[in-house]
Amino acid sequence: MNIPKTRFAPSPTGLLHFGNIRTALFNALLAAKQGGVFLLRVEDTDAERSRDEYVVALMRDLRWLGLDWQEGGDAGGAAGPYRQSQRGSVYERFRALLEERGRIYPCFCTPLELEMSRKTQASAGLPPRYSGKCAHLTPREVEAKRRELPHSLRFRMPKAEVIEFEDMVRGSQRFPADEIGDFIIRRSDGSYAFFYVNALDDALMGVTHVMRGEDHLANTPRQIALLQALQLPTPRYGHISLIVDQAGAPLSKRSGSLSVGELREMGYFSLAILNYLGRLGHRYESSAFLDFAGLVAGFSVERLGRAPARYDRAQLDFWQAQAVLGADQPTLTRWMAEEVREWVPAERLPEFAAAVRANVLFPRDARLWAEAVFGDGLPLSAEARAVLEATPPDFFRQALAVLEEPLEFKEFTRRFGAAAGVKGKALFQPLRAALTGQLHGPEMPPLFALMGWERIRRRLAAHVLNTAID
Ligand code: GLU
């Protein structure tokens, strides 16, 4: 029986960004949707650029995102090891098999020769493709060259065949094999190339579905030809559209891509990120904020788009706002605790968090409100200043008279409104401006309760004299 199995196969040469988080997400969702397995394989064949600290970081980041894997990584499994740097003997074994079957040959071409051949092809308007120079050397020629020259190993693409496959996202694909040159599976330094190790590992690890970036589409016919030559099963492939920036260029750090660590430090909720990325190039029927089970249930490869997906920070923040609104009380409190500790007494924290949740996207926003409520100095906005300047000092004198005793906000405004003969905006705007320094923000009743009678009196009193508050 073939258990559906997807995988995420990052190269640990950097931190996870939006692009690879989305690839991981779609694979995790596809596996969960089919009741299958999500596997993590570390593609660290590039010894120079791969770093252990990135392996640690990517596992931590995937877990934080809630994208847990059931096989590979540090979860183990029967098809390990799951780090390519530890799979040398496997690659050797199948290399020997390809050799036995006459499907690979040594290539002695130098980098300079290859470069010149590419240039000639380019000037004739042809796609770069290996000329086949070393494909037909006699065993004797090979022996002679081997003694003197380093060599790579090339896979013999089957000639006069068409490699066809049904892409889960892009539909039927056809690649005439003779348009694809013989490609390198092992470099002259003995290291194995991506095409080979990646395809071989997928097959040996029982991966049934590969979702990856569109930039890999042209690799797929090569990888299928390789697996066919080894009589190994080929997974189904789906090539998802790339994420582009507002100008249509691939999203980069410079155009706003963020790493998981940066997102986490800013205070993004992982589910906000997943709700956003799950809708970037994929359409959910539901427009509601979904938990992981909901993201799984509504996911479908049929709803993946082929057009490039445009990154939009405002959309990400929209989902962040939903996450903040929907967070349970302990989560919300924990989320902002550190940032507001300086201002908010611990026993008032749950009340404070509830009061500001609709007005904050990040803990640092909560900090501003914490300062506004409990701090001494209020940043006065220009519009609030204008309102205060237009309000006669008598307004505040009367307010203070009503507040001779502590009152709740509703009761206070009812009595004050009646006494001063003001209502609506004329009543609420100057009060909000005097008490918070802003014209917009969280609901006044809970803020009022948090500020406390004495602080409120002090702030109102400052305006009786028409001086700056506090
Ligand atoms: N290590 C490759 C990458 O990060 C994996 C590509 C694939 O998913 O097949 O691009």
Tab-separated table of C-alpha atoms and ligand atoms in Angstrom:
chain	number	residue	atom	x	y	z
A	1	MET	CA	0.000	0.000	0.000
A	2	ASN	CA	1.177	3.466	-0.841
A	3	ILE	CA	0.660	5.906	2.009
A	4	PRO	CA	0.416	9.419	0.615
A	5	LYS	CA	3.641	11.111	1.523
A	6	THR	CA	4.779	14.664	0.897
A	7	ARG	CA	8.000	16.275	1.887
A	8	PHE	CA	9.734	19.523	2.527
A	9	ALA	CA	13.346	19.424	1.362
A	10	PRO	CA	15.073	22.656	2.299
A	11	SER	CA	18.737	23.364	1.769
A	12	PRO	CA	20.094	24.685	5.074
A	13	THR	CA	21.896	27.615	3.485
A	14	GLY	CA	19.749	30.324	5.040
A	15	LEU	CA	16.672	31.065	7.104
A	16	LEU	CA	13.133	30.133	6.114
A	17	HIS	CA	11.312	32.943	4.347
A	18	PHE	CA	7.798	33.321	2.932
A	19	GLY	CA	8.604	31.309	-0.201
A	20	ASN	CA	9.782	28.164	1.513
A	21	ILE	CA	7.289	28.478	4.367
A	22	ARG	CA	4.520	28.393	1.782
A	23	THR	CA	6.043	25.365	0.050
A	24	ALA	CA	6.289	23.589	3.403
A	25	LEU	CA	2.734	24.590	4.254
A	26	PHE	CA	1.204	23.265	1.033
A	27	ASN	CA	3.053	19.966	1.447
A	28	ALA	CA	2.005	19.661	5.079
A	29	LEU	CA	-1.606	20.431	4.172
A	30	LEU	CA	-1.651	17.997	1.273
A	31	ALA	CA	-0.296	15.193	3.462
A	32	ALA	CA	-2.732	15.897	6.291
A	33	LYS	CA	-5.639	16.209	3.887
A	34	GLN	CA	-4.972	12.692	2.587
A	35	GLY	CA	-4.253	11.257	6.014
A	36	GLY	CA	-0.653	10.778	4.956
A	37	VAL	CA	2.820	11.599	6.135
A	38	PHE	CA	4.751	14.845	5.920
A	39	LEU	CA	8.483	14.225	5.717
A	40	LEU	CA	11.407	16.547	6.353
A	41	ARG	CA	14.596	15.999	4.398
A	42	VAL	CA	17.638	18.207	4.769
A	43	GLU	CA	19.348	18.822	1.431
A	44	ASP	CA	22.794	19.755	2.657
A	45	THR	CA	24.922	18.558	-0.247
A	46	ASP	CA	26.388	22.015	-0.667
A	47	ALA	CA	28.977	21.589	2.056
A	48	GLU	CA	30.295	25.091	1.730
A	49	ARG	CA	27.013	26.931	2.147
A	50	SER	CA	25.132	24.504	4.395
A	51	ARG	CA	25.283	25.169	8.114
A	52	ASP	CA	24.142	23.184	11.096
A	53	GLU	CA	22.722	26.271	12.734
A	54	TYR	CA	20.305	26.624	9.810
A	55	VAL	CA	19.178	23.031	10.280
A	56	VAL	CA	18.446	23.784	13.928
A	57	ALA	CA	16.695	27.026	12.967
A	58	LEU	CA	14.520	25.499	10.280
A	59	MET	CA	13.302	22.728	12.570
A	60	ARG	CA	12.541	25.218	15.308
A	61	ASP	CA	10.761	27.493	12.815
A	62	LEU	CA	8.651	24.721	11.288
A	63	ARG	CA	7.563	23.613	14.759
A	64	TRP	CA	6.750	27.151	15.776
A	65	LEU	CA	4.639	27.487	12.632
A	66	GLY	CA	2.801	24.302	13.559
A	67	LEU	CA	4.123	22.428	10.526
A	68	ASP	CA	5.152	19.239	12.289
A	69	TRP	CA	6.618	16.386	10.334
A	70	GLN	CA	6.089	12.712	11.045
A	71	GLU	CA	9.163	11.357	9.304
A	72	GLY	CA	12.692	12.591	8.776
A	73	GLY	CA	14.448	15.478	10.435
A	74	ASP	CA	14.783	14.449	14.048
A	75	ALA	CA	11.616	12.314	13.898
A	76	GLY	CA	13.410	9.312	12.423
A	77	GLY	CA	11.928	6.751	10.073
A	78	ALA	CA	12.743	3.630	8.116
A	79	ALA	CA	14.131	5.379	5.041
A	80	GLY	CA	16.849	7.443	6.741
A	81	PRO	CA	19.245	8.990	7.099
A	82	TYR	CA	17.302	12.103	6.195
A	83	ARG	CA	20.261	14.361	5.682
A	84	GLN	CA	21.783	14.134	2.253
A	85	SER	CA	25.301	14.614	3.604
A	86	GLN	CA	24.879	11.235	5.316
A	87	ARG	CA	23.568	9.386	2.290
A	88	GLY	CA	26.777	9.056	0.287
A	89	SER	CA	26.706	5.246	0.229
A	90	VAL	CA	23.150	5.246	-1.134
A	91	TYR	CA	24.139	7.599	-3.914
A	92	GLU	CA	27.165	5.412	-4.713
A	93	ARG	CA	25.024	2.280	-4.890
A	94	PHE	CA	22.621	3.727	-7.410
A	95	ARG	CA	25.436	5.366	-9.325
A	96	ALA	CA	26.905	1.884	-9.775
A	97	LEU	CA	23.560	0.648	-11.018
A	98	LEU	CA	23.325	3.423	-13.582
A	99	GLU	CA	26.846	2.628	-14.687
A	100	GLU	CA	26.015	-1.047	-15.036
A	101	ARG	CA	23.052	-0.143	-17.188
A	102	GLY	CA	25.163	2.124	-19.358
A	103	ARG	CA	23.089	5.141	-18.400
A	104	ILE	CA	25.954	7.348	-17.292
A	105	TYR	CA	29.329	8.188	-18.776
A	106	PRO	CA	32.384	10.108	-17.647
A	107	CYS	CA	32.749	13.586	-19.077
A	108	PHE	CA	36.189	15.195	-19.332
A	109	CYS	CA	35.126	18.545	-20.696
A	110	THR	CA	36.710	21.455	-18.852
A	111	PRO	CA	34.675	24.362	-17.485
A	112	LEU	CA	36.177	26.529	-20.206
A	113	GLU	CA	35.099	24.155	-22.975
A	114	LEU	CA	31.587	24.004	-21.569
A	115	GLU	CA	31.420	27.756	-21.277
A	116	MET	CA	32.471	28.208	-24.891
A	117	SER	CA	29.946	25.697	-26.101
A	118	ARG	CA	27.199	27.512	-24.153
A	119	LYS	CA	28.217	30.791	-25.750
A	120	THR	CA	28.108	29.336	-29.249
A	121	GLN	CA	24.653	27.950	-28.580
A	122	ALA	CA	23.454	31.224	-27.148
A	123	SER	CA	24.667	33.197	-30.152
A	124	ALA	CA	22.794	30.779	-32.425
A	125	GLY	CA	19.683	31.356	-30.300
A	126	LEU	CA	19.706	27.819	-28.918
A	127	PRO	CA	19.014	26.781	-25.330
A	128	PRO	CA	22.169	25.675	-23.500
A	129	ARG	CA	22.547	21.944	-23.677
A	130	TYR	CA	25.513	19.613	-23.402
A	131	SER	CA	26.961	18.942	-26.851
A	132	GLY	CA	27.460	15.226	-26.226
A	133	LYS	CA	31.185	15.449	-26.837
A	134	CYS	CA	32.127	12.749	-24.303
A	135	ALA	CA	29.043	10.586	-24.850
A	136	HIS	CA	30.702	8.250	-27.317
A	137	LEU	CA	34.273	7.837	-26.177
A	138	THR	CA	35.597	4.307	-26.536
A	139	PRO	CA	36.527	2.401	-23.363
A	140	ARG	CA	40.136	2.840	-24.340
A	141	GLU	CA	39.819	6.616	-24.721
A	142	VAL	CA	38.076	6.780	-21.382
A	143	GLU	CA	40.870	4.832	-19.734
A	144	ALA	CA	43.523	7.084	-21.144
A	145	LYS	CA	41.764	10.320	-20.161
A	146	ARG	CA	40.894	9.034	-16.726
A	147	ARG	CA	44.524	8.744	-15.828
A	148	GLU	CA	45.158	12.394	-16.567
A	149	LEU	CA	41.940	14.338	-16.175
A	150	PRO	CA	39.259	14.849	-13.589
A	151	HIS	CA	35.821	13.850	-14.770
A	152	SER	CA	32.192	14.330	-13.956
A	153	LEU	CA	29.463	11.760	-14.602
A	154	ARG	CA	26.679	12.511	-17.018
A	155	PHE	CA	23.309	10.907	-17.365
A	156	ARG	CA	22.434	9.817	-20.898
A	157	MET	CA	19.042	11.287	-21.626
A	158	PRO	CA	16.936	8.861	-23.640
A	159	LYS	CA	16.880	10.210	-27.175
A	160	ALA	CA	13.781	10.651	-29.325
A	161	GLU	CA	11.409	10.282	-26.433
A	162	VAL	CA	8.916	12.688	-25.024
A	163	ILE	CA	8.747	12.942	-21.288
A	164	GLU	CA	5.220	13.623	-20.217
A	165	PHE	CA	3.660	14.118	-16.860
A	166	GLU	CA	0.529	15.504	-15.356
A	167	ASP	CA	1.433	18.391	-13.106
A	168	MET	CA	-0.943	18.716	-10.152
A	169	VAL	CA	-1.044	22.470	-10.633
A	170	ARG	CA	-0.119	23.161	-14.236
A	171	GLY	CA	-1.754	20.224	-15.989
A	172	SER	CA	-0.255	18.152	-18.764
A	173	GLN	CA	3.444	18.756	-19.474
A	174	ARG	CA	5.515	17.560	-22.446
A	175	PHE	CA	9.264	17.772	-22.804
A	176	PRO	CA	10.988	16.297	-25.892
A	177	ALA	CA	13.979	14.486	-24.399
A	178	ASP	CA	16.408	15.532	-27.092
A	179	GLU	CA	15.900	19.157	-26.137
A	180	ILE	CA	17.391	18.290	-22.782
A	181	GLY	CA	21.094	17.657	-22.802
A	182	ASP	CA	22.856	14.912	-20.880
A	183	PHE	CA	23.229	16.324	-17.399
A	184	ILE	CA	25.735	15.899	-14.612
A	185	ILE	CA	24.853	13.648	-11.709
A	186	ARG	CA	28.268	13.720	-10.068
A	187	ARG	CA	30.672	16.614	-10.282
A	188	SER	CA	34.384	16.192	-10.859
A	189	ASP	CA	34.996	16.832	-7.144
A	190	GLY	CA	32.932	13.738	-6.336
A	191	SER	CA	29.872	15.598	-5.030
A	192	TYR	CA	26.465	14.586	-6.333
A	193	ALA	CA	24.220	17.019	-8.150
A	194	PHE	CA	20.777	18.172	-7.104
A	195	PHE	CA	18.865	16.426	-9.935
A	196	TYR	CA	20.156	13.085	-8.873
A	197	VAL	CA	20.071	13.129	-5.076
A	198	ASN	CA	16.768	14.917	-4.888
A	199	ALA	CA	14.945	12.536	-7.244
A	200	LEU	CA	16.589	9.455	-5.817
A	201	ASP	CA	15.721	10.402	-2.249
A	202	ASP	CA	12.107	11.099	-3.129
A	203	ALA	CA	11.785	7.661	-4.660
A	204	LEU	CA	13.649	5.808	-1.904
A	205	MET	CA	11.781	7.614	0.844
A	206	GLY	CA	8.440	6.716	-0.686
A	207	VAL	CA	7.421	10.289	-1.443
A	208	THR	CA	4.232	10.203	-3.495
A	209	HIS	CA	3.571	13.920	-4.024
A	210	VAL	CA	6.102	16.681	-4.573
A	211	MET	CA	4.907	20.253	-4.334
A	212	ARG	CA	7.632	22.714	-5.105
A	213	GLY	CA	8.316	26.049	-6.698
A	214	GLU	CA	7.717	26.646	-10.359
A	215	ASP	CA	11.442	27.299	-10.755
A	216	HIS	CA	11.913	23.521	-10.546
A	217	LEU	CA	9.565	22.689	-13.424
A	218	ALA	CA	12.360	22.308	-15.976
A	219	ASN	CA	14.182	19.895	-13.629
A	220	THR	CA	11.303	17.493	-13.490
A	221	PRO	CA	11.673	15.777	-16.893
A	222	ARG	CA	15.317	15.097	-16.073
A	223	GLN	CA	14.393	13.640	-12.729
A	224	ILE	CA	11.646	11.490	-14.220
A	225	ALA	CA	14.092	10.139	-16.832
A	226	LEU	CA	16.542	9.300	-14.054
A	227	LEU	CA	13.984	7.451	-11.962
A	228	GLN	CA	12.767	5.576	-15.013
A	229	ALA	CA	16.315	4.497	-15.786
A	230	LEU	CA	16.551	3.145	-12.237
A	231	GLN	CA	13.069	1.619	-12.419
A	232	LEU	CA	12.079	3.540	-9.350
A	233	PRO	CA	8.604	5.003	-8.799
A	234	THR	CA	8.106	8.647	-9.750
A	235	PRO	CA	6.119	10.859	-7.438
A	236	ARG	CA	3.390	13.161	-8.710
A	237	TYR	CA	4.675	16.672	-9.129
A	238	GLY	CA	2.952	19.994	-8.592
A	239	HIS	CA	4.751	23.218	-9.339
A	240	ILE	CA	3.381	26.139	-7.425
A	241	SER	CA	3.605	29.711	-8.595
A	242	LEU	CA	6.334	31.883	-7.161
A	243	ILE	CA	5.684	34.759	-4.818
A	244	VAL	CA	6.394	38.112	-6.427
A	245	ASP	CA	6.680	41.603	-5.000
A	246	GLN	CA	4.552	44.615	-5.929
A	247	ALA	CA	6.745	45.236	-8.984
A	248	GLY	CA	6.318	41.637	-10.167
A	249	ALA	CA	9.895	40.569	-9.395
A	250	PRO	CA	10.548	37.456	-7.283
A	251	LEU	CA	10.019	38.384	-3.650
A	252	SER	CA	13.315	39.045	-1.934
A	253	LYS	CA	14.540	40.256	1.381
A	254	ARG	CA	14.844	43.707	-0.101
A	255	SER	CA	11.278	43.780	-1.385
A	256	GLY	CA	9.807	42.759	1.944
A	257	SER	CA	10.300	39.056	2.491
A	258	LEU	CA	10.678	38.232	6.156
A	259	SER	CA	12.168	35.247	7.902
A	260	VAL	CA	10.210	33.164	10.374
A	261	GLY	CA	12.412	34.483	13.171
A	262	GLU	CA	11.688	38.093	12.221
A	263	LEU	CA	7.966	37.432	12.017
A	264	ARG	CA	8.004	35.705	15.393
A	265	GLU	CA	9.933	38.534	17.019
A	266	MET	CA	7.530	41.134	15.677
A	267	GLY	CA	4.726	39.220	17.332
A	268	TYR	CA	2.981	37.612	14.396
A	269	PHE	CA	0.861	34.636	15.346
A	270	SER	CA	1.876	31.547	13.416
A	271	LEU	CA	-1.712	30.906	12.367
A	272	ALA	CA	-1.940	34.419	10.937
A	273	ILE	CA	1.057	33.616	8.743
A	274	LEU	CA	-0.470	30.310	7.690
A	275	ASN	CA	-3.861	31.860	6.956
A	276	TYR	CA	-2.126	34.401	4.773
A	277	LEU	CA	0.279	32.093	2.944
A	278	GLY	CA	-2.420	29.453	2.518
A	279	ARG	CA	-4.327	32.037	0.502
A	280	LEU	CA	-1.366	33.230	-1.513
A	281	GLY	CA	-1.894	31.464	-4.822
A	282	HIS	CA	-4.510	29.176	-3.303
A	283	ARG	CA	-8.175	29.934	-2.889
A	284	TYR	CA	-10.043	28.887	0.223
A	285	GLU	CA	-13.795	28.765	-0.022
A	286	SER	CA	-14.041	30.165	3.474
A	287	SER	CA	-12.976	33.732	4.124
A	288	ALA	CA	-12.925	33.105	7.878
A	289	PHE	CA	-9.810	32.781	10.004
A	290	LEU	CA	-9.007	29.067	10.020
A	291	ASP	CA	-7.213	26.949	12.578
A	292	PHE	CA	-4.846	24.276	11.298
A	293	ALA	CA	-7.599	21.678	10.981
A	294	GLY	CA	-9.637	24.186	8.989
A	295	LEU	CA	-6.687	24.961	6.744
A	296	VAL	CA	-6.299	21.242	6.080
A	297	ALA	CA	-9.985	20.605	5.464
A	298	GLY	CA	-10.345	23.460	2.971
A	299	PHE	CA	-7.125	22.789	1.092
A	300	SER	CA	-7.294	21.436	-2.419
A	301	VAL	CA	-4.684	21.238	-5.174
A	302	GLU	CA	-7.427	22.184	-7.634
A	303	ARG	CA	-7.586	25.577	-6.019
A	304	LEU	CA	-3.923	26.355	-6.527
A	305	GLY	CA	-3.404	29.156	-9.041
A	306	ARG	CA	-0.914	29.218	-11.860
A	307	ALA	CA	-0.373	32.972	-11.883
A	308	PRO	CA	2.417	34.434	-9.770
A	309	ALA	CA	1.196	35.217	-6.270
A	310	ARG	CA	1.662	38.830	-5.262
A	311	TYR	CA	2.874	39.490	-1.745
A	312	ASP	CA	0.805	42.024	0.144
A	313	ARG	CA	1.781	42.973	3.673
A	314	ALA	CA	-1.636	44.520	4.318
A	315	GLN	CA	-3.237	41.117	3.751
A	316	LEU	CA	-0.826	39.480	6.144
A	317	ASP	CA	-1.695	42.110	8.726
A	318	PHE	CA	-5.383	41.585	8.112
A	319	TRP	CA	-4.959	37.949	9.196
A	320	GLN	CA	-2.806	39.038	12.101
A	321	ALA	CA	-5.663	41.263	13.295
A	322	GLN	CA	-7.997	38.260	13.090
A	323	ALA	CA	-5.554	36.179	15.095
A	324	VAL	CA	-5.312	38.834	17.818
A	325	LEU	CA	-9.094	39.182	17.965
A	326	GLY	CA	-9.550	35.436	18.202
A	327	ALA	CA	-6.748	34.620	20.650
A	328	ASP	CA	-7.895	33.253	23.985
A	329	GLN	CA	-7.288	35.377	27.040
A	330	PRO	CA	-4.199	33.579	28.411
A	331	THR	CA	-2.549	33.514	24.981
A	332	LEU	CA	-3.230	37.174	24.413
A	333	THR	CA	-1.917	38.126	27.842
A	334	ARG	CA	1.229	36.078	27.427
A	335	TRP	CA	1.770	37.524	23.958
A	336	MET	CA	1.982	41.115	25.183
A	337	ALA	CA	3.145	40.608	28.780
A	338	GLU	CA	6.779	41.373	28.337
A	339	GLU	CA	6.267	44.446	26.223
A	340	VAL	CA	3.837	46.135	28.641
A	341	ARG	CA	5.299	44.926	31.938
A	342	GLU	CA	6.880	48.260	32.671
A	343	TRP	CA	3.495	49.995	32.674
A	344	VAL	CA	0.722	47.555	33.421
A	345	PRO	CA	0.441	46.117	36.951
A	346	ALA	CA	0.390	42.313	36.684
A	347	GLU	CA	-3.065	41.977	38.214
A	348	ARG	CA	-4.540	44.390	35.648
A	349	LEU	CA	-2.948	42.661	32.657
A	350	PRO	CA	-5.890	40.449	31.600
A	351	GLU	CA	-8.243	43.415	31.807
A	352	PHE	CA	-5.825	45.585	29.881
A	353	ALA	CA	-5.297	42.959	27.178
A	354	ALA	CA	-9.035	42.578	26.693
A	355	ALA	CA	-9.443	46.361	26.456
A	356	VAL	CA	-6.866	46.875	23.713
A	357	ARG	CA	-7.069	43.670	21.670
A	358	ALA	CA	-9.154	45.194	18.878
A	359	ASN	CA	-6.629	47.996	18.474
A	360	VAL	CA	-3.313	46.218	18.380
A	361	LEU	CA	-1.507	44.150	15.777
A	362	PHE	CA	1.705	43.653	17.713
A	363	PRO	CA	2.864	43.755	21.318
A	364	ARG	CA	4.622	47.050	20.624
A	365	ASP	CA	1.201	48.590	19.828
A	366	ALA	CA	-0.031	47.320	23.181
A	367	ARG	CA	2.914	49.059	24.768
A	368	LEU	CA	1.756	52.398	23.361
A	369	TRP	CA	-1.668	51.923	24.911
A	370	ALA	CA	-0.093	50.778	28.155
A	371	GLU	CA	1.832	54.034	28.266
A	372	ALA	CA	-1.258	55.971	27.335
A	373	VAL	CA	-3.218	54.446	30.191
A	374	PHE	CA	-0.683	53.931	32.957
A	375	GLY	CA	2.213	56.147	31.943
A	376	ASP	CA	2.939	59.714	32.826
A	377	GLY	CA	3.586	61.262	29.496
A	378	LEU	CA	1.022	60.897	26.743
A	379	PRO	CA	1.982	61.409	23.135
A	380	LEU	CA	-0.602	63.943	22.013
A	381	SER	CA	-1.639	63.585	18.380
A	382	ALA	CA	-2.076	66.706	16.277
A	383	GLU	CA	-5.787	66.093	15.809
A	384	ALA	CA	-6.291	65.519	19.517
A	385	ARG	CA	-4.465	68.741	20.233
A	386	ALA	CA	-6.762	70.600	17.833
A	387	VAL	CA	-9.838	69.213	19.584
A	388	LEU	CA	-8.477	70.145	22.997
A	389	GLU	CA	-7.660	73.658	21.901
A	390	ALA	CA	-11.213	74.124	20.674
A	391	THR	CA	-12.703	72.940	23.968
A	392	PRO	CA	-13.385	75.581	26.619
A	393	PRO	CA	-11.741	74.970	30.023
A	394	ASP	CA	-15.200	75.048	31.521
A	395	PHE	CA	-15.938	71.709	29.911
A	396	PHE	CA	-13.293	70.071	32.042
A	397	ARG	CA	-14.226	72.033	35.140
A	398	GLN	CA	-17.728	70.630	34.915
A	399	ALA	CA	-16.420	67.146	34.250
A	400	LEU	CA	-14.347	67.325	37.417
A	401	ALA	CA	-17.341	68.500	39.393
A	402	VAL	CA	-19.271	65.403	38.278
A	403	LEU	CA	-16.280	63.240	39.135
A	404	GLU	CA	-16.171	64.295	42.770
A	405	GLU	CA	-16.768	60.632	43.439
A	406	PRO	CA	-15.494	57.626	41.444
A	407	LEU	CA	-17.911	56.637	38.701
A	408	GLU	CA	-17.973	54.177	35.844
A	409	PHE	CA	-17.571	55.730	32.417
A	410	LYS	CA	-21.221	55.268	31.389
A	411	GLU	CA	-22.586	56.782	34.550
A	412	PHE	CA	-20.058	59.595	34.435
A	413	THR	CA	-20.865	60.578	30.845
A	414	ARG	CA	-24.599	60.345	31.519
A	415	ARG	CA	-24.396	62.727	34.458
A	416	PHE	CA	-21.846	65.000	32.873
A	417	GLY	CA	-23.744	65.179	29.580
A	418	ALA	CA	-26.887	66.216	31.400
A	419	ALA	CA	-25.084	68.781	33.556
A	420	ALA	CA	-23.119	70.381	30.723
A	421	GLY	CA	-25.792	70.040	28.062
A	422	VAL	CA	-23.454	68.292	25.604
A	423	LYS	CA	-23.762	64.939	23.930
A	424	GLY	CA	-22.346	62.731	21.193
A	425	LYS	CA	-19.081	63.734	19.569
A	426	ALA	CA	-18.926	67.050	21.439
A	427	LEU	CA	-18.941	65.085	24.660
A	428	PHE	CA	-16.812	62.075	23.831
A	429	GLN	CA	-14.066	63.544	21.654
A	430	PRO	CA	-12.598	66.036	24.132
A	431	LEU	CA	-12.777	63.431	26.893
A	432	ARG	CA	-10.944	60.853	24.842
A	433	ALA	CA	-8.391	63.430	23.734
A	434	ALA	CA	-7.762	64.646	27.268
A	435	LEU	CA	-7.516	61.164	28.742
A	436	THR	CA	-5.575	59.282	26.059
A	437	GLY	CA	-3.963	61.959	23.918
A	438	GLN	CA	-5.562	60.396	20.825
A	439	LEU	CA	-8.890	60.648	19.023
A	440	HIS	CA	-9.082	56.948	18.184
A	441	GLY	CA	-8.407	53.816	20.098
A	442	PRO	CA	-9.912	51.180	22.332
A	443	GLU	CA	-13.379	51.531	23.828
A	444	MET	CA	-13.441	54.162	26.553
A	445	PRO	CA	-15.316	52.312	29.351
A	446	PRO	CA	-12.577	49.717	29.962
A	447	LEU	CA	-9.788	52.290	29.508
A	448	PHE	CA	-11.535	54.505	32.013
A	449	ALA	CA	-11.761	51.638	34.479
A	450	LEU	CA	-8.073	50.867	34.006
A	451	MET	CA	-6.943	54.468	34.449
A	452	GLY	CA	-8.612	54.851	37.793
A	453	TRP	CA	-10.309	57.815	39.357
A	454	GLU	CA	-7.275	59.737	40.534
A	455	ARG	CA	-5.378	59.570	37.302
A	456	ILE	CA	-8.463	60.618	35.388
A	457	ARG	CA	-8.994	63.605	37.660
A	458	ARG	CA	-5.395	64.628	37.215
A	459	ARG	CA	-5.656	64.517	33.442
A	460	LEU	CA	-8.892	66.443	33.353
A	461	ALA	CA	-7.550	68.999	35.786
A	462	ALA	CA	-4.630	69.719	33.472
A	463	HIS	CA	-7.135	71.001	30.941
A	464	VAL	CA	-8.978	73.211	33.278
A	465	LEU	CA	-5.840	75.306	33.275
A	466	ASN	CA	-5.527	74.541	29.579
A	467	THR	CA	-1.971	73.320	30.041
A	468	ALA	CA	-0.546	70.215	28.448
A	469	ILE	CA	-1.774	67.046	30.058
A	470	ASP	CA	0.229	65.352	32.747
B	1	GLU	N1	16.579	21.637	-1.791
B	1	GLU	C1	15.760	22.088	-2.882
B	1	GLU	C2	15.417	23.542	-2.696
B	1	GLU	O1	15.429	24.030	-1.584
B	1	GLU	C3	14.523	21.225	-2.961
B	1	GLU	C4	13.757	21.380	-4.211
B	1	GLU	C5	12.585	20.445	-4.244
B	1	GLU	O2	11.628	20.708	-3.478
B	1	GLU	O3	12.624	19.464	-4.969
B	1	GLU	O4	15.141	24.230	-3.670
